[in-house]
Every structure is written in C-alpha cells, then in structure tokens.
Amino acid sequence: MTIYKQKKFFVKGTNLMVTAGRMILKTKMPTQFTTLKAPLKTGKPGILANPVYSTETKMPVLRSLLENAKKLANKEEISLAAELEIKGIIPKQHADPQNDEHKLYTLHKNIAASLLQINRPEPGSMAFAKAEDYFALTPNTPKVGGENWKKVQVLLHSPEELLKTTKHGIEVMKSNSIDNSISTVAYVFPVAGEASRAQKYAAEHPELVDKISKLQNLSQMGNDSLPPRFLFPISTLKGNKTLYGLMLRNILNTSESLNLMSLVISIFNHKSSNLVIESLKNEGFGNLAKEKLDLLLGSVQSTAPRIFVSDMETTKNTYATGHGEVPYTLAKTNMFQVMKEMGIKYLIFGNADEFLWGSDPTMIGLADKLIKGKGYNGVVFVVPNSNNQPGGGVVRDLLKPTTSFKLCESPCLPSDLSDGKTNPSAINTTFYILSVKALASKAAHFLNLAPGLDIKTSNERGRNEQVGCLETWAGTEFTKNLNCAFVMAPRAGFFLGIKTLEHTHSDNIPPEIKDFPNHRFSNWSYEKLVKYLANSQPTLIQKLINGDKTAAYEIWRNGYSYLADPIITGINE
C-alpha cells in the first residue's frame, strides 16, 4: 500500500483529513462536477444520469444555420429525398444505380455536401500543412512526402535520448510544488459519443456483436445490443476489460508506480452514464483508495435536439454536440484555474477508447521541452495520412499567414480542400498535451464557442431521414486559441483509430501494418493487435520508467510505436 507523505488539513465540520491539493479541489470544485467515489462503489450513476439540456441556447443557432444552409441546397433534391424516405427506402451505396436505395444514397450525399457549404470559408483561404511543418518523434517515424526528416524536426535522436526524456517526464510529473502526492499531469476524456457509424457496421456484422456479447458483463444491456464504442470489451490476460477501463487503469497504474495520484475528469452523456459506471465498477475501480477516488471527477455534457432537413421539425430525442464543448465547460467553470492552483502543469486530452494514450512519461518530457524550451502552449500528435483519405487536418490560414497552424475538421474546410483531390498529409489523433498555465490565461477565449453544422441520419420517425445538428471539435477549439506544436507519430501501435467493431474484433488486417518495420506483425488482425497491445503496452511503459535500454531501442527503431516484439515485452501472442 502506497503511503503519501504530504501535509494534511482537516475539512471544516468533519474529522476528515486531506492533502493540500485535494483540499483545494474540495473547496473550489465547480458544482457542475462530482467525484466518482459513490457511483463507482455502488454502480449507480446518481446525478450523472440527470440530463442537462441546452435547447434554449443551441436551437436558435442550429435553426438559423440550417435555414441558411438550405438556401444553398437543391430544393428539388430535398423533396425527392423526402418522398423516398416516407416510402421507407433505406439508402445503400452499393445497390443497383437504378434502385431507389442507391438513388436515396446519392441524394443524401449531394444534399449533405450542399448544406455543409454554410461552414466553409472561401476557397484559397487555407492550406494543409506540409512535411516541413511537423516535428517527428524519431528519425524512423513514418515520413510524409517521401523525404527524410530533417535533424531539427526530430525530437528523439537516439534510444539514449528517449530514456533521458522519459526520466525528465517523470521528474516533471513529480514536481508538484503544492501537493507532492498529486501528479502535475491531469487528464480529461469525453465519455459521451453517440457513433452512428459503429451502429451501422454492427448491423452489417451481427457475428461481431455476438462475439462481444459473450465478453461484456452489463446487466443493463441485451445480448444483441451494442455498447458505446468506449465500452467495447477486450479479452486480456487480466480478464475482460473495456477500452476506457484499460485507459483509466493504465493512467492510474503509471501514477501509482511513481508514488503519485492523478486528477482524471470524465465528461459523461447522461444516456450512457449508467453503462460506464457499471462497467468501471465491474472492473474494480470502486475498490480504489479513498484519496484516489477523490481525484476521479465526472460531469454531464449538455444535449440538444436535432432538426429534420425535410420539414424543419425538431427531434424528440436530444444529443451531445461534440467534444468541443469540453474546453468551453472547463473554462466556464474556472476548472483550468483550479487545476493551476492544485499545482497541475499539464492537461492531457484524448478519446476515451484510445487506451494507448496518456500513461507515458516520455510524452510528458517531450511536451515540457517543447512548451518551456520553444514557447509552445501545447502539443498535438498526428499520424501520416498513408491512404491519402479525404478529411480534416492541420491547416494554415492563408489570409493571416503569420498565425500558427491549427486543426480544421472536414465539414469546415474550404471547398478546394474538401473535394477529395487535395487531402491532408496527416490525420488528427485527438491526442493533446496542453499547458494548464496557458489554458487558464486563455480561458475567456474558450467561451467563444463556434459550432458548425453537421448532417446525420435519424430513424426517430420510423424512416431513414437526414437531420441537421450542431457539432464542435476539441481540436479546433484548443488549436485556434493556443499555439501548438504538431508532432508526427506512427499510426501502427500508437493510434488505434477505433470507429467500429472492425477495429477491435474483426479478422481484417490493418492497412498500416503492411509497412511496419517488424514483419512479425504483418498478418495480424485488428483483434489480435488490440489484444496484444492491451496486454503488452503497460509492461513496455514500466520498462521505460525503469530505464530498460532494450525496450527503448525497440520503441525508437519503430518510430515510437508501442507495437514491440513479444521477445521484448515478454507477452505471448
């Protein structure tokens, strides 16, 4: 059992004693947040199941956006689509072009493209970042544009420098001048997504739904139901674990190995909070020591209805409007300042299903050097767009060429960057390490949230219809307000990119594996890779913490991939 050496204080009116950092949190924690102590012990979400509606503030914005967007669309196409929708036609991309299914698919695609013009700036106003605009983790990190990385771009020139950076990261994490029992690194994860893509893929692959139904242990879900993506169950050497459970456990275990505790904030969707809490309780998080539970916080993301494109009627159901609201919420509640007062220096943001992210001190060491040594406010990790797929990426504002690079998502790109011909050189991982000092100083800027219009589908009225919704993106909000360094990492073994059950439980082979330096993995399926990484990455991180030169060389030579040979990790295939 770890003993935390720190001056303690009595909580007024009780006989409880807490350390300085926990005292600050207890007295200054915003009312929008709660500790997860009671939920994780009882398995009941409590107030985390209470909806927070933002209908009055969001619906006028959405209605105005959609009304103006429809002026840019073809009214005849919208009418034709509505007729097919009423007939119960389901859009299908690969149906016969003469069939109504394919016609509706084409109409939906054209309508969405027209409506999204409302978000797009003028053509020629932005340009995607080029190879010379990125840092690279090691000289062996996959290249962009076929050119070798220049020496000034490389952050870790040797395995020895890697281990030196790991050691520096550990020192940073242990340098809390307010409370030396609390890590200087805090974490925030949105655990709120509602992914229609995952649902669609599951409907087409019932055998995979059946596979995970045998792994999950959720009393509130039927065997034919699909849990939220971050609760996909993975079979590990320590039993069945969810993606978010793996991520949270890795973070807490790394902190524990350094004799530290960590502040972790989960942003819930009230509709799935019961499943998340039940899952985490089943994975033993309710058995954590009280002082650790005090630092696990939760908040509920607000939701709002959507609007049907065809007749502008409002949906009865409400939905979260993107993780761009996370920085807004943290700024509005003064949480950035509370973290700063607790002695926290860095905030890690990521997706709740990316269990490889967040627990590596080497990344903290790198971020500290870039932020303190080169004047950045934060670090954003990206991976090569090896398949040249269209979508959002790192851009520069050509109308303001002196401004720093920022992330821009696909619906908000100018038309000349969203036509499928000019594509980004890198893909956003949603892995960010940000200076808490910078976040606190820029808090007012994060209150100017600028949502965009997105188009999704709904079956609420018994047919497949398009709906307009508000969408916000954390990467956009963070990078438009902070000067961030963009660091290239390998896709394989660093970024899972989980969107559907294909990426966790299928026998398909990930395309990025074909170019991976260690050919031992060349025929491994998504399922085999995810299982192996779930078992091996925590061991690999501990080897780095312990100064293991062999592990450092393996990671370094693979461009900083956690996909290390089983001989190195000691984990059987």
Coordinates of C-alpha atoms in Angstrom, one line a residue:
M1 CA 0.0 0.0 0.0
T2 CA 1.4 3.4 -1.0
I3 CA 1.8 6.0 1.7
Y4 CA 1.6 9.6 0.5
K5 CA 3.8 12.0 2.5
Q6 CA 2.1 15.3 2.5
K7 CA 0.9 17.9 4.9
K8 CA -2.8 17.3 5.6
F9 CA -5.7 19.5 6.6
F10 CA -9.0 18.9 8.5
V11 CA -12.1 19.5 6.4
K12 CA -14.2 22.0 8.3
G13 CA -17.1 20.4 10.3
T14 CA -15.7 16.9 9.9
N15 CA -12.9 14.7 11.1
L16 CA -11.7 14.1 7.6
M17 CA -8.1 15.0 6.6
V18 CA -7.0 15.7 3.0
T19 CA -3.8 16.8 1.4
A20 CA -3.3 20.4 0.1
G21 CA -4.3 19.6 -3.5
R22 CA -7.3 17.7 -2.5
M23 CA -8.3 20.5 -0.1
I24 CA -8.2 23.0 -3.0
L25 CA -10.3 20.7 -5.1
K26 CA -12.8 20.0 -2.4
T27 CA -13.3 23.7 -1.6
K28 CA -13.2 25.0 -5.2
M29 CA -14.6 22.2 -7.3
P30 CA -17.4 23.7 -9.6
T31 CA -20.9 22.5 -8.9
Q32 CA -21.1 21.0 -12.4
F33 CA -18.6 18.3 -11.3
T34 CA -18.8 15.5 -8.8
T35 CA -16.4 12.9 -7.5
L36 CA -17.0 9.3 -8.8
K37 CA -16.5 7.8 -5.4
A38 CA -20.1 7.0 -4.7
P39 CA -21.0 5.9 -8.2
L40 CA -18.0 3.6 -8.5
K41 CA -18.7 2.0 -5.2
T42 CA -22.5 1.5 -5.7
G43 CA -22.5 1.0 -9.5
K44 CA -25.2 3.7 -9.8
P45 CA -24.5 6.9 -11.7
G46 CA -26.6 9.2 -9.4
I47 CA -26.6 12.8 -10.8
L48 CA -24.5 11.7 -13.8
A49 CA -27.7 10.2 -15.2
N50 CA -29.5 13.6 -15.0
P51 CA -29.8 15.3 -18.4
V52 CA -28.5 18.8 -18.9
Y53 CA -30.5 20.4 -21.7
S54 CA -29.2 23.3 -23.7
T55 CA -32.2 23.6 -26.0
E56 CA -32.8 27.3 -25.5
T57 CA -29.3 28.3 -26.3
K58 CA -28.5 25.9 -29.1
M59 CA -31.7 25.5 -31.1
P60 CA -31.9 29.1 -32.4
V61 CA -28.3 28.7 -33.6
L62 CA -29.0 25.4 -35.2
R63 CA -32.2 26.6 -36.8
S64 CA -30.5 29.6 -38.3
L65 CA -27.6 27.6 -39.6
L66 CA -29.9 25.0 -41.3
E67 CA -32.3 27.6 -42.7
N68 CA -29.4 29.5 -44.3
A69 CA -27.8 26.2 -45.5
K70 CA -30.9 25.1 -47.2
K71 CA -30.7 28.2 -49.4
L72 CA -27.5 26.8 -50.8
A73 CA -29.1 23.3 -51.5
N74 CA -31.2 22.0 -54.3
K75 CA -34.8 22.2 -53.2
E76 CA -35.9 19.5 -55.7
E77 CA -33.3 17.1 -54.3
I78 CA -34.6 17.6 -50.8
S79 CA -38.2 17.0 -51.9
L80 CA -37.2 13.8 -53.8
A81 CA -35.3 12.5 -50.8
A82 CA -38.3 13.2 -48.6
E83 CA -40.6 11.2 -50.9
L84 CA -38.2 8.2 -50.8
E85 CA -37.8 8.5 -47.0
I86 CA -41.5 8.4 -46.5
K87 CA -41.7 5.2 -48.5
G88 CA -39.3 3.6 -46.1
I89 CA -36.4 3.4 -48.5
I90 CA -33.0 2.7 -46.9
P91 CA -30.1 4.4 -48.6
K92 CA -27.5 1.9 -49.9
Q93 CA -24.3 2.9 -51.6
H94 CA -23.7 -0.4 -53.4
A95 CA -27.2 -1.0 -54.6
D96 CA -28.1 -1.1 -58.3
P97 CA -27.9 2.6 -59.5
Q98 CA -31.4 2.3 -60.9
N99 CA -32.8 1.2 -57.5
D100 CA -34.4 3.6 -55.0
E101 CA -31.9 2.6 -52.4
H102 CA -29.0 3.9 -54.4
K103 CA -30.9 7.0 -55.5
L104 CA -31.6 7.9 -51.9
Y105 CA -27.9 7.4 -51.0
T106 CA -26.9 9.7 -53.8
L107 CA -29.5 12.3 -52.8
H108 CA -28.4 12.2 -49.2
K109 CA -24.7 12.6 -50.2
N110 CA -25.5 15.6 -52.5
I111 CA -27.8 17.3 -50.0
A112 CA -25.2 17.0 -47.2
A113 CA -22.5 18.4 -49.4
S114 CA -24.6 21.3 -50.3
L115 CA -25.7 22.1 -46.8
L116 CA -22.2 21.9 -45.4
Q117 CA -21.2 24.8 -47.6
I118 CA -22.6 27.0 -44.8
N119 CA -19.5 26.1 -42.7
R120 CA -16.9 26.6 -45.4
P121 CA -14.6 29.6 -45.8
E122 CA -13.7 30.9 -49.2
P123 CA -11.6 28.7 -51.5
G124 CA -7.9 29.5 -51.3
S125 CA -8.2 30.7 -47.7
M126 CA -6.4 27.7 -46.2
A127 CA -3.6 25.3 -47.0
F128 CA -2.8 21.9 -45.5
A129 CA 0.5 21.6 -43.5
K130 CA 3.4 20.1 -45.4
A131 CA 6.1 17.7 -44.2
E132 CA 8.4 20.5 -43.1
D133 CA 5.7 21.9 -40.7
Y134 CA 5.8 18.9 -38.4
F135 CA 8.1 17.6 -35.7
A136 CA 8.8 13.8 -35.8
L137 CA 9.2 11.6 -32.7
T138 CA 12.2 9.7 -34.0
P139 CA 14.2 9.6 -37.3
N140 CA 12.3 6.3 -38.0
T141 CA 8.8 7.8 -37.7
P142 CA 6.9 7.2 -41.0
K143 CA 7.8 10.0 -43.4
V144 CA 5.5 12.4 -45.2
G145 CA 6.0 13.1 -48.9
G146 CA 8.8 10.5 -49.1
E147 CA 11.5 12.8 -47.7
N148 CA 13.6 12.0 -44.6
W149 CA 13.0 14.0 -41.5
K150 CA 15.5 16.9 -41.0
K151 CA 17.6 16.8 -37.9
V152 CA 15.9 19.9 -36.4
Q153 CA 12.5 18.2 -36.8
V154 CA 13.4 15.0 -34.9
L155 CA 12.7 15.1 -31.1
L156 CA 14.3 11.8 -30.1
H157 CA 17.5 11.2 -32.0
S158 CA 18.6 8.1 -30.2
P159 CA 17.3 5.5 -27.7
E160 CA 19.5 7.2 -25.1
E161 CA 17.8 10.5 -25.7
L162 CA 14.5 8.7 -25.4
L163 CA 15.3 7.3 -21.9
K164 CA 16.6 10.7 -20.9
T165 CA 13.3 12.2 -21.9
T166 CA 11.4 9.6 -20.0
K167 CA 13.4 10.4 -16.9
H168 CA 12.7 14.1 -17.5
G169 CA 9.0 13.4 -17.8
I170 CA 9.0 11.5 -14.5
E171 CA 10.7 14.5 -12.9
V172 CA 8.0 16.8 -14.3
M173 CA 5.2 14.6 -13.1
K174 CA 6.7 14.6 -9.6
S175 CA 7.4 18.3 -9.4
N176 CA 4.1 19.5 -7.9
S177 CA 5.0 22.3 -5.5
I178 CA 1.6 22.5 -3.9
D179 CA 1.0 18.8 -3.2
N180 CA 3.7 16.3 -3.9
S181 CA 1.2 13.4 -3.8
I182 CA -0.6 14.6 -6.9
S183 CA 0.9 14.4 -10.4
T184 CA 1.4 17.6 -12.3
V185 CA -0.4 16.0 -15.2
A186 CA -4.3 15.9 -15.2
Y187 CA -6.5 14.1 -17.7
V188 CA -9.8 14.9 -19.3
F189 CA -11.8 12.5 -21.5
P190 CA -15.2 12.8 -23.2
V191 CA -17.1 9.6 -22.5
A192 CA -20.2 10.7 -24.3
G193 CA -20.1 9.8 -28.0
E194 CA -23.0 8.5 -30.0
A195 CA -21.5 6.9 -33.1
S196 CA -23.9 6.1 -35.8
R197 CA -21.1 4.6 -37.9
A198 CA -20.4 2.0 -35.2
Q199 CA -24.1 1.1 -35.1
K200 CA -24.3 0.8 -38.9
Y201 CA -21.3 -1.5 -39.0
A202 CA -22.6 -3.7 -36.2
A203 CA -25.9 -4.1 -38.0
E204 CA -24.0 -5.4 -41.0
H205 CA -21.8 -7.8 -38.9
P206 CA -24.1 -9.5 -36.3
E207 CA -21.4 -12.1 -35.7
L208 CA -19.1 -9.5 -34.1
V209 CA -22.0 -8.2 -31.9
D210 CA -22.5 -11.8 -30.8
K211 CA -18.7 -12.1 -30.1
I212 CA -18.7 -9.0 -27.7
S213 CA -22.0 -10.0 -26.1
K214 CA -20.1 -13.0 -24.6
L215 CA -17.4 -10.7 -23.3
Q216 CA -19.4 -7.9 -21.8
N217 CA -20.9 -8.0 -18.3
L218 CA -23.5 -5.3 -18.4
S219 CA -26.8 -6.1 -16.7
Q220 CA -28.5 -3.1 -18.4
M221 CA -27.7 -4.3 -22.0
G222 CA -29.3 -7.0 -24.1
N223 CA -27.1 -9.6 -25.9
D224 CA -28.0 -8.1 -29.2
S225 CA -27.2 -4.5 -28.2
L226 CA -24.1 -2.6 -29.0
P227 CA -22.4 -0.7 -26.1
P228 CA -20.9 2.7 -26.7
R229 CA -17.6 2.4 -28.5
F230 CA -15.5 3.3 -25.5
L231 CA -17.1 0.3 -23.7
F232 CA -16.2 -2.3 -26.3
P233 CA -14.9 -5.3 -24.2
I234 CA -11.4 -6.7 -24.8
S235 CA -10.3 -10.1 -23.6
T236 CA -7.0 -9.6 -21.7
L237 CA -4.7 -11.6 -19.5
K238 CA -6.4 -9.9 -16.5
G239 CA -9.9 -10.6 -17.7
N240 CA -12.4 -8.8 -19.9
K241 CA -11.8 -5.0 -19.8
T242 CA -13.5 -2.1 -21.6
L243 CA -11.5 0.3 -23.8
Y244 CA -12.0 3.1 -21.3
G245 CA -11.3 0.8 -18.4
L246 CA -8.0 -0.1 -19.9
M247 CA -7.1 3.5 -20.5
L248 CA -8.0 4.6 -17.0
R249 CA -6.2 1.7 -15.3
N250 CA -3.0 2.4 -17.3
I251 CA -3.0 6.0 -16.2
L252 CA -3.6 5.2 -12.6
N253 CA -1.1 2.4 -12.5
T254 CA 1.6 4.5 -14.1
S255 CA 1.0 7.2 -11.5
E256 CA 1.0 4.6 -8.7
S257 CA 4.4 3.3 -9.9
L258 CA 5.7 6.8 -9.4
N259 CA 4.1 7.2 -5.9
L260 CA 1.6 9.7 -7.3
M261 CA -2.2 10.2 -7.7
S262 CA -3.8 11.7 -10.8
L263 CA -6.7 14.0 -11.4
V264 CA -8.9 12.4 -14.1
I265 CA -12.1 14.1 -15.4
S266 CA -14.7 12.1 -17.4
I267 CA -17.3 14.0 -19.3
F268 CA -20.4 11.8 -19.5
N269 CA -23.5 11.5 -21.7
H270 CA -26.5 11.1 -19.3
K271 CA -27.9 8.4 -21.6
S272 CA -24.9 6.1 -21.2
S273 CA -23.5 7.1 -17.8
N274 CA -25.2 4.1 -16.2
L275 CA -23.3 1.8 -18.5
V276 CA -20.0 3.5 -18.0
I277 CA -20.3 3.5 -14.2
E278 CA -21.4 -0.2 -14.1
S279 CA -18.5 -1.2 -16.4
L280 CA -15.9 0.7 -14.2
K281 CA -17.4 -0.8 -11.1
N282 CA -17.2 -4.3 -12.6
E283 CA -13.5 -3.6 -13.4
G284 CA -12.8 -2.8 -9.7
F285 CA -12.4 0.9 -9.8
G286 CA -14.7 1.2 -6.7
N287 CA -12.0 -0.5 -4.7
L288 CA -9.5 2.2 -5.2
A289 CA -8.3 4.1 -2.1
K290 CA -10.4 7.0 -1.0
E291 CA -7.8 9.6 -1.8
K292 CA -7.6 8.3 -5.4
L293 CA -11.4 8.3 -5.8
D294 CA -11.5 11.9 -4.6
L295 CA -9.5 12.8 -7.7
L296 CA -11.8 11.0 -10.2
L297 CA -14.3 13.5 -11.3
G298 CA -17.4 13.4 -13.6
S299 CA -19.6 16.0 -15.3
V300 CA -22.5 15.7 -17.7
Q301 CA -22.3 17.1 -21.2
S302 CA -25.4 19.1 -22.3
T303 CA -27.6 17.9 -25.1
A304 CA -30.0 19.4 -27.6
P305 CA -32.4 18.2 -30.2
R306 CA -31.7 17.9 -33.9
I307 CA -33.8 19.3 -36.8
F308 CA -35.1 17.2 -39.8
V309 CA -33.9 18.6 -43.0
S310 CA -37.1 17.9 -45.0
D311 CA -39.6 19.8 -42.9
M312 CA -37.5 21.6 -40.2
E313 CA -39.3 19.7 -37.4
T314 CA -37.4 19.1 -34.2
T315 CA -36.4 15.6 -32.9
K316 CA -37.9 14.4 -29.7
N317 CA -34.5 12.9 -28.6
T318 CA -31.6 15.1 -27.6
Y319 CA -27.9 14.5 -28.4
A320 CA -24.5 15.7 -27.3
T321 CA -23.0 18.3 -29.7
G322 CA -19.3 17.3 -29.8
H323 CA -16.3 17.3 -27.6
G324 CA -15.5 20.9 -28.5
E325 CA -17.7 21.7 -25.5
V326 CA -15.2 20.2 -23.1
P327 CA -12.7 23.2 -23.2
Y328 CA -15.7 25.5 -23.1
T329 CA -17.0 23.8 -19.9
L330 CA -13.6 23.7 -18.2
A331 CA -13.2 27.4 -19.0
K332 CA -16.7 28.5 -17.9
T333 CA -16.5 26.6 -14.6
N334 CA -13.0 28.0 -13.9
M335 CA -11.6 24.5 -13.8
F336 CA -8.4 25.5 -15.6
Q337 CA -7.6 27.9 -12.7
V338 CA -8.5 25.2 -10.1
M339 CA -6.0 22.8 -11.7
K340 CA -3.4 25.6 -11.8
E341 CA -3.9 26.2 -8.1
M342 CA -3.5 22.5 -7.4
G343 CA 0.0 22.6 -8.8
I344 CA -1.0 20.8 -12.1
K345 CA 1.1 21.9 -15.1
Y346 CA -0.3 19.9 -18.0
L347 CA -3.6 18.7 -19.2
I348 CA -3.9 15.6 -21.4
F349 CA -6.9 15.3 -23.6
G350 CA -7.9 12.3 -25.6
N351 CA -10.7 10.0 -26.8
A352 CA -12.0 7.5 -24.2
D353 CA -11.3 4.5 -26.4
E354 CA -7.6 5.2 -27.1
F355 CA -6.1 3.1 -24.3
L356 CA -2.5 3.5 -25.7
W357 CA -2.7 7.3 -24.9
G358 CA -2.0 9.2 -21.7
S359 CA 0.2 7.0 -19.5
D360 CA 3.7 7.5 -21.0
P361 CA 6.1 9.9 -19.1
T362 CA 8.2 10.2 -22.3
M363 CA 5.4 12.2 -23.9
I364 CA 5.3 14.5 -20.9
G365 CA 9.0 15.0 -21.1
L366 CA 8.7 15.9 -24.8
A367 CA 5.8 18.3 -24.2
D368 CA 7.7 20.0 -21.4
K369 CA 10.7 20.6 -23.6
L370 CA 8.6 22.0 -26.5
I371 CA 6.5 24.2 -24.3
K372 CA 9.2 25.5 -22.0
G373 CA 12.1 25.3 -24.5
K374 CA 10.4 26.5 -27.7
G375 CA 7.5 28.6 -26.4
Y376 CA 4.5 26.5 -27.5
N377 CA 1.3 26.3 -25.5
G378 CA 0.7 22.7 -26.2
V379 CA 1.5 19.6 -28.3
V380 CA -0.8 17.9 -30.8
F381 CA 0.1 14.4 -32.1
V382 CA -0.8 13.4 -35.6
V383 CA -0.2 10.3 -37.8
P384 CA 0.5 10.1 -41.5
N385 CA -2.4 10.0 -43.9
S386 CA -0.9 7.0 -45.7
N387 CA -4.1 6.1 -47.5
N388 CA -4.5 9.7 -48.8
Q389 CA -8.0 9.8 -47.4
P390 CA -10.0 13.0 -47.6
G391 CA -10.9 14.8 -44.3
G392 CA -9.8 17.4 -41.9
G393 CA -6.2 18.1 -40.8
V394 CA -3.6 20.6 -39.9
V395 CA -4.1 23.9 -41.8
R396 CA -2.7 27.4 -42.0
D397 CA -4.9 30.4 -42.5
L398 CA -3.5 31.9 -45.8
L399 CA -5.4 35.2 -45.1
K400 CA -3.4 35.6 -41.9
P401 CA -0.1 33.9 -42.8
T402 CA 1.6 34.9 -39.5
T403 CA -0.9 32.9 -37.4
S404 CA 0.1 29.4 -36.2
F405 CA -1.2 26.2 -37.6
K406 CA -4.5 24.8 -36.3
L407 CA -6.7 21.8 -36.7
C408 CA -9.7 22.1 -39.0
E409 CA -12.3 19.3 -39.4
S410 CA -13.7 18.2 -42.7
P411 CA -17.1 20.0 -42.5
C412 CA -15.3 23.3 -42.0
L413 CA -12.7 23.1 -44.7
P414 CA -12.9 25.4 -47.8
S415 CA -14.2 23.6 -50.9
D416 CA -10.8 23.3 -52.6
L417 CA -9.6 21.2 -49.6
S418 CA -12.7 19.1 -49.3
D419 CA -13.1 17.9 -52.9
G420 CA -11.2 14.7 -52.4
K421 CA -8.4 15.8 -54.7
T422 CA -6.3 17.7 -52.2
N423 CA -6.0 15.8 -48.9
P424 CA -4.2 16.3 -45.6
S425 CA -0.7 14.9 -45.1
A426 CA -1.6 13.9 -41.5
I427 CA -4.6 12.7 -39.5
N428 CA -5.7 14.1 -36.2
T429 CA -5.4 11.6 -33.4
T430 CA -7.1 13.8 -30.7
F431 CA -4.0 13.3 -28.5
Y432 CA -3.1 16.6 -26.9
I433 CA -0.8 17.7 -24.1
L434 CA -1.6 21.3 -23.1
S435 CA -0.1 23.9 -20.7
V436 CA -2.5 24.5 -17.8
K437 CA -1.0 27.9 -17.4
A438 CA -1.8 28.8 -21.0
L439 CA -5.3 27.3 -20.7
A440 CA -6.0 29.4 -17.6
S441 CA -4.7 32.6 -19.2
K442 CA -6.8 32.0 -22.3
A443 CA -10.0 30.8 -20.5
A444 CA -12.1 33.8 -21.8
H445 CA -11.2 32.8 -25.4
F446 CA -12.7 29.3 -25.0
L447 CA -16.1 30.8 -24.1
N448 CA -16.4 32.0 -27.8
L449 CA -17.5 28.5 -28.9
A450 CA -18.3 28.5 -32.7
P451 CA -20.3 25.3 -33.5
G452 CA -20.6 24.2 -37.1
L453 CA -23.5 22.4 -38.9
D454 CA -23.2 18.7 -39.4
I455 CA -25.6 16.3 -41.2
K456 CA -26.5 12.9 -39.8
T457 CA -29.3 10.4 -40.2
S458 CA -32.2 9.6 -37.8
N459 CA -34.8 6.8 -37.6
E460 CA -36.8 8.5 -34.9
R461 CA -39.9 8.8 -37.1
G462 CA -39.6 5.3 -38.4
R463 CA -37.7 6.1 -41.6
N464 CA -34.2 6.9 -42.6
E465 CA -34.0 10.8 -42.7
Q466 CA -31.4 13.4 -42.7
V467 CA -31.1 15.7 -39.7
G468 CA -29.1 18.8 -39.0
C469 CA -27.1 19.1 -35.8
L470 CA -24.6 21.3 -34.1
E471 CA -21.1 19.9 -33.9
T472 CA -18.0 21.2 -32.1
W473 CA -14.5 19.8 -32.1
A474 CA -12.0 20.0 -29.2
G475 CA -9.0 20.1 -31.6
T476 CA -10.4 23.1 -33.3
E477 CA -11.1 24.9 -30.1
F478 CA -7.8 24.2 -28.5
T479 CA -5.6 25.0 -31.5
K480 CA -7.4 28.1 -32.6
N481 CA -6.7 29.6 -29.1
L482 CA -3.3 28.1 -28.3
N483 CA 0.0 28.0 -30.2
C484 CA 0.6 24.2 -30.6
A485 CA 3.4 22.1 -31.9
F486 CA 2.3 19.3 -34.3
V487 CA 4.2 16.1 -33.8
M488 CA 4.2 13.2 -36.2
A489 CA 3.8 9.7 -34.8
P490 CA 3.4 6.3 -36.4
R491 CA -0.1 5.0 -37.0
A492 CA 0.6 1.4 -36.2
G493 CA 0.9 0.8 -32.4
F494 CA 0.4 4.4 -31.4
F495 CA -3.0 5.4 -32.6
L496 CA -5.8 2.8 -32.6
G497 CA -8.4 4.9 -34.5
I498 CA -11.3 2.8 -33.3
K499 CA -14.6 3.7 -35.1
T500 CA -16.4 0.3 -35.3
L501 CA -16.1 -3.3 -34.2
E502 CA -13.9 -3.9 -37.3
H503 CA -11.1 -2.1 -35.5
T504 CA -11.3 -4.2 -32.3
H505 CA -12.8 -7.6 -33.0
S506 CA -12.5 -8.4 -36.7
D507 CA -10.1 -10.7 -38.6
N508 CA -9.3 -7.9 -41.1
I509 CA -5.7 -6.8 -41.3
P510 CA -5.0 -3.1 -40.6
P511 CA -3.5 -1.4 -43.8
E512 CA -0.8 0.4 -41.8
I513 CA 0.7 -3.0 -40.7
K514 CA 2.0 -3.8 -44.2
D515 CA 4.7 -1.1 -43.9
F516 CA 5.6 -1.7 -40.2
P517 CA 9.3 -2.4 -39.7
N518 CA 8.8 -5.6 -37.8
H519 CA 7.3 -8.1 -40.3
R520 CA 6.3 -10.4 -37.5
F521 CA 3.0 -8.4 -37.2
S522 CA 2.3 -8.2 -41.0
N523 CA -0.6 -10.7 -41.0
W524 CA -2.0 -9.8 -37.6
S525 CA -5.7 -8.9 -37.5
Y526 CA -7.2 -5.9 -35.7
E527 CA -8.5 -8.2 -32.9
K528 CA -5.1 -9.8 -32.4
L529 CA -3.3 -6.5 -32.4
V530 CA -5.7 -4.8 -29.9
K531 CA -5.5 -7.8 -27.5
Y532 CA -1.7 -7.8 -27.7
L533 CA -1.3 -4.1 -27.2
A534 CA -3.8 -4.2 -24.3
N535 CA -1.6 -6.8 -22.6
S536 CA 1.9 -5.5 -23.6
Q537 CA 1.8 -1.7 -23.6
P538 CA 1.6 -1.3 -19.8
T539 CA 4.6 -3.6 -19.4
L540 CA 6.5 -1.6 -22.0
I541 CA 5.8 1.7 -20.3
Q542 CA 7.1 0.3 -17.0
K543 CA 10.3 -0.9 -18.8
L544 CA 10.8 2.7 -20.0
I545 CA 10.2 4.0 -16.5
N546 CA 12.8 1.5 -15.2
G547 CA 15.4 2.7 -17.8
D548 CA 15.3 -0.5 -19.9
K549 CA 17.6 0.2 -22.9
T550 CA 16.4 -2.8 -25.0
A551 CA 12.7 -1.6 -24.7
A552 CA 13.8 2.0 -25.5
Y553 CA 15.7 0.8 -28.7
E554 CA 12.7 -1.3 -29.8
I555 CA 10.3 1.7 -29.5
W556 CA 12.7 4.1 -31.0
R557 CA 13.6 2.0 -34.1
N558 CA 9.9 1.6 -34.8
G559 CA 9.3 5.3 -34.9
Y560 CA 7.9 5.4 -31.4
S561 CA 5.4 2.6 -31.8
Y562 CA 4.2 0.6 -28.8
L563 CA 4.0 -2.4 -31.0
A564 CA 7.1 -4.1 -29.6
D565 CA 8.2 -7.6 -30.4
P566 CA 6.9 -10.3 -27.9
I567 CA 10.5 -11.1 -27.1
I568 CA 10.9 -7.6 -25.7
T569 CA 7.6 -7.4 -23.8
G570 CA 7.5 -11.0 -22.6
I571 CA 3.9 -11.2 -23.6
N572 CA 2.9 -14.2 -25.6
E573 CA 1.0 -13.7 -28.8

